[in-house]
Structure formats: structure tokens, C-alpha cells
């Protein structure tokens, strides 16, 4: 975070300095060009002023004559003296009178620096422009600025020398030294650069503080605020309120503040929901305990009864299940067993199961036929069944003295009966499920158990346990495992079936409650 | 499970394919609840139904109760496995199965 901020600072500072350097360089260069141009023009004009004075003094006709004769005379000597005088007095570099020739050279009539009349010298530069003046006699536009080791830094003023008829006879050159320009320009550039860099430093400092105030400081506040918020368990700080810039940054700060408030609300909401979920989870946990403790779960259940042995188990698919089993003594010689399955799963099924289980146990009374029990229970369940649920149930009552086993079936699975050394599904006429429709008649059946016989009852969670290939466990596998363990005790038989189901299902999830009950009738009870 | 609906005036035919169990039953229930209003003849085609669980039976029962009031409900082409379940649970006695 720290490095990032510094780099933003650096970038801004660097770009400001760069911009200022570019602006001042450009302005220096433009100023330099403008200035040097003005200076040249001034010097050049001085040359023309001098030239005009000279032209008034010298005789054009005589000059025209020299272009024919190329010899000196008395007038020439007078002129020479005069021109030298002028040159010395005016400070002009060179004054000379020439005739440009076609071969790129010029022929001297007069020269102040050593050339004699009639001498040739090449025109080093501006040949075309020189010729143009010679032809038209007009003042040229350029300043003929040139620099050479021999003559130095010069500007030339070129004027036509005309005879009395107005014909151009020769050209008068007045060269002016411009060495002074160089020194003036250097001092100008130095001064300009100094002023520029002074201004630049001032501007940089000023702009830097401005940027810091209006840009970097608010950004730093927002950054710090967001950093604190993220690393401080979403605690809100009031630093964002300081940003009152009235621009986009204030808007950004407001947005960040709004976002943080939304996050806080969201966190509170999630915490509430999580707490609620945990509470429901805890309650479901308690419900699981209550439900499992409603089913008789202490084995051996009747340690002082030698006439029978009973064992049962339930494994709910969810926290609470809809399956239930029950067994209880109706009176001293009658044992009732119940196996039931509420349609659906979870809390609704569990609640309905509690009603069903209680009603069945309450209505199973000595001397009351099981058909009547289910008729009454069914009507009571129908009256309190707004959700369209139903219960498949099987109930049997064993007379421990006679071995007579009365049963009633409300749409439940067929029980397995162990008789004559073999488990077999016992075909009984099904009745309609409990709580489905009012006033259903249930018929009671009777069979007789001999000592050593067993009854195995279960719910559809057993036969419909499904493996990863969507195959059902089924009656045949149940039949096989029961008969493979038929000689064993009830609890061992149930454990064997459970193990067999587990190995069949493998890793596939359990969809339905798995509930089983096994009763062995061991010896007859002696009648009092 | 795939549910195909065909409505013809006041008669409605639902073709069910696959398994009608705890996972799929709520869909059939909401489908029926939204379209059963004003239907006088409801036909459920079970030709491609592989399996029905108690959750499915519960919907058949509640739908049968509704149709008892406003018309009739018929279940067609029930296969052997599903018929076994209807027999065991006694549903065979209260449903009209063709």
C-alpha cells in the first residue's frame, strides 16, 4: 500500500516537471528565434541606411565607366578615401562595389579589404538573390546572414548603383558584423532560462501542493479508510467525512461510505442468518434426540422376560425421520409390535410420526381388536391432517401363552416370517394407508407362532435402498440375507441386514429412513 | 423426471417419465396445483414411470381428493413394479386404474 502511494506521488511530480521543462524550452526557443530575427533586421537596416548615404555621395556614371575600363583614376582615389572614412566612422565591416557575372563570380570595382579593381571572387552564397537585385534593383527580402572563419558573422545590405539614366551599373554591398548578436543572444537565453527555471520551480511547488491538497490527500484518506475497513473487521471510521472537495472525489468518498454501510448491514444479516441456522441446527439436534428417545432403545428391552427376544433399529436419512417402530406390553401376556412409515421426511414427517405413534399406543388396549384400533386411529389422524400426509403401518399383538399373533396392515410392507427353518415373506391382505381417507375398514388377521418362530418387519427404506447404479436393494436380497442368518439372535439378524444394505449401497447417499424390527418367540408363557 | 402436459378443454393428461420420489414429487405437486383448476377429467399416464415413493403416493392421494370433488381421475398404463406398490399400500382400492 505504501509503495503504491509513493509511486502515484512520483508519477505526478515527474509529469509536472517534464511538462514545465517542455513548456519553458519551447518558449525559450521561440523567444530566441524571435529575438535574433529582430536583431538581424535592425543590423541589416543600419546597412541600408549607410548604403543610402554612400549612394548619394558617389557618381553612378563614373561607376558605370569603371565597369567598362576597369582602371582607376583621380575620382576613384577620392571615392576610395571617402569609403574608408565612412567604414571607419560607421563601424561597418566591409564596403565593396561589385558586378555579378554569369559564371557565379563577381568582379570588384572597389573593395575595402584588399581586392583590387577588376579582381574576381566567387559568390559564396545567395547567388540567385544577388543576381535578382542586379536585374531588378529592388531591395531584397533576406538579410544575407552568413558565417565564415575568414570574415566572421555577417549580414549584407545590397543596393543597386545606378547611372544617371537609371540603369543598374553595379551593386553596393555593406556588410555589418553581428558578433554582438551572439553575445547578446547568449545572455538573453541565459536570462530567459534562469527566469523560466525560477518560475518552473515556483510553479512546481505551487502545483504540487495544490495537487496534494485536492487530489492526493483525499485519495490517501479514501485508501486508508478502505484499508482500515478491510483489516479491522469492517469497523466504520469517520475519516471520509473530511473530504469536502465538492467534486468527483467527494462523490467517490460518499460511494465508498455507502458501500461500507451496505457491507456492514450485509454482514449483520449474514450473522443473523447464520445464528438462526445454528439455532435451527441445534434444535434439530435436540429433536433427533427426542425422537430417538421416543422409540424404545434400551436392549434387552425386557430382561426378565424369557418368552421372547426383541430388537429394533432406526437410521433416519435426515436429522429426524418419519419412520418409527414400537413395542410394548398390552397386558401381562400380550406383546404389541408396531412398524410404520410416514410419507415424506424431515420435521413434518417427524411431527406426524409422533401423533401416529402416540395414537396407536393409546388405542391398543386389551380386548380391543386391531381392526378397531386402526379404524379409530385413522379417523383421528384424518382429522388432524391438513398437509395430506399418510402413514403406512403394521401392528401385531402376540399372545405369549398361545402363540396367537393378531395383526393389521395399513398399506405397509409384507413381514418376513421365520417358520420351519426358513424366512418367508408372509402374504397378507393390505389395507389402505392411515390418514389417507376417513372411515376405512381394516380387517384383522391371525396366525399362530410356535416357539422358535421369528417375525422380521421393516420399512421401504430397506427394500428401496439404492446404490450408485440406481438399483434397488429389493425383496430378493433381503430374503437371501435373512435366510443366511436365520439361526442367529434378533439383534444379530438386524445387524447382518444393515451391513448387507451398507455394502450394497456403497457411497450413494441414503434417501430414506431405514428401520427394522425382529421378534423371536422363544418359549410359551405359562398361563396363570 | 419428465412431465408432459396436454390440456384439452376441461380434460388434462399428464405423462410422467422416470422416478417419482422425494426429489421429483414437489415438481409434480406444483405442476398439478397450478393447472388443476377447472379440470373435470384428469388422466395420469404412468407408462414410462419406473418408480413411485411414498412422497409420490401422497400427491396421488391429495390429487384424488381434489378430483373427487370436481370430476374424475384415472391412472393409465401402470407397470408391474408401480402396481405392486399400489397393491401393498392399499392405493389400488382407492385409485381408478385402467
mmCIF file of C-alpha atoms in Angstrom, chain A residues 47 115 137 151 213 294 312 344 357 383 391 393 399 452:
data_model
loop_
_atom_site.group_PDB
_atom_site.id
_atom_site.type_symbol
_atom_site.label_atom_id
_atom_site.label_comp_id
_atom_site.label_asym_id
_atom_site.label_seq_id
_atom_site.Cartn_x
_atom_site.Cartn_y
_atom_site.Cartn_z
ATOM 1 C CA UNK A 47 23.496 48.722 -43.505
ATOM 2 C CA UNK A 115 40.717 43.238 -53.556
ATOM 3 C CA UNK A 137 17.261 46.923 -58.438
ATOM 4 C CA UNK A 151 35.006 37.185 -42.483
ATOM 5 C CA UNK A 213 -4.443 19.181 -1.364
ATOM 6 C CA UNK A 294 -39.298 -41.831 21.970
ATOM 7 C CA UNK A 312 -35.163 -52.933 16.598
ATOM 8 C CA UNK A 344 -42.126 -37.734 3.391
ATOM 9 C CA UNK A 357 -47.123 -43.394 17.383
ATOM 10 C CA UNK A 383 -58.992 -35.009 11.338
ATOM 11 C CA UNK A 391 -48.757 -43.406 7.366
ATOM 12 C CA UNK A 393 -48.371 -49.081 9.411
ATOM 13 C CA UNK A 399 -50.336 -63.792 22.872
ATOM 14 C CA UNK A 452 -38.567 -70.607 17.838
#
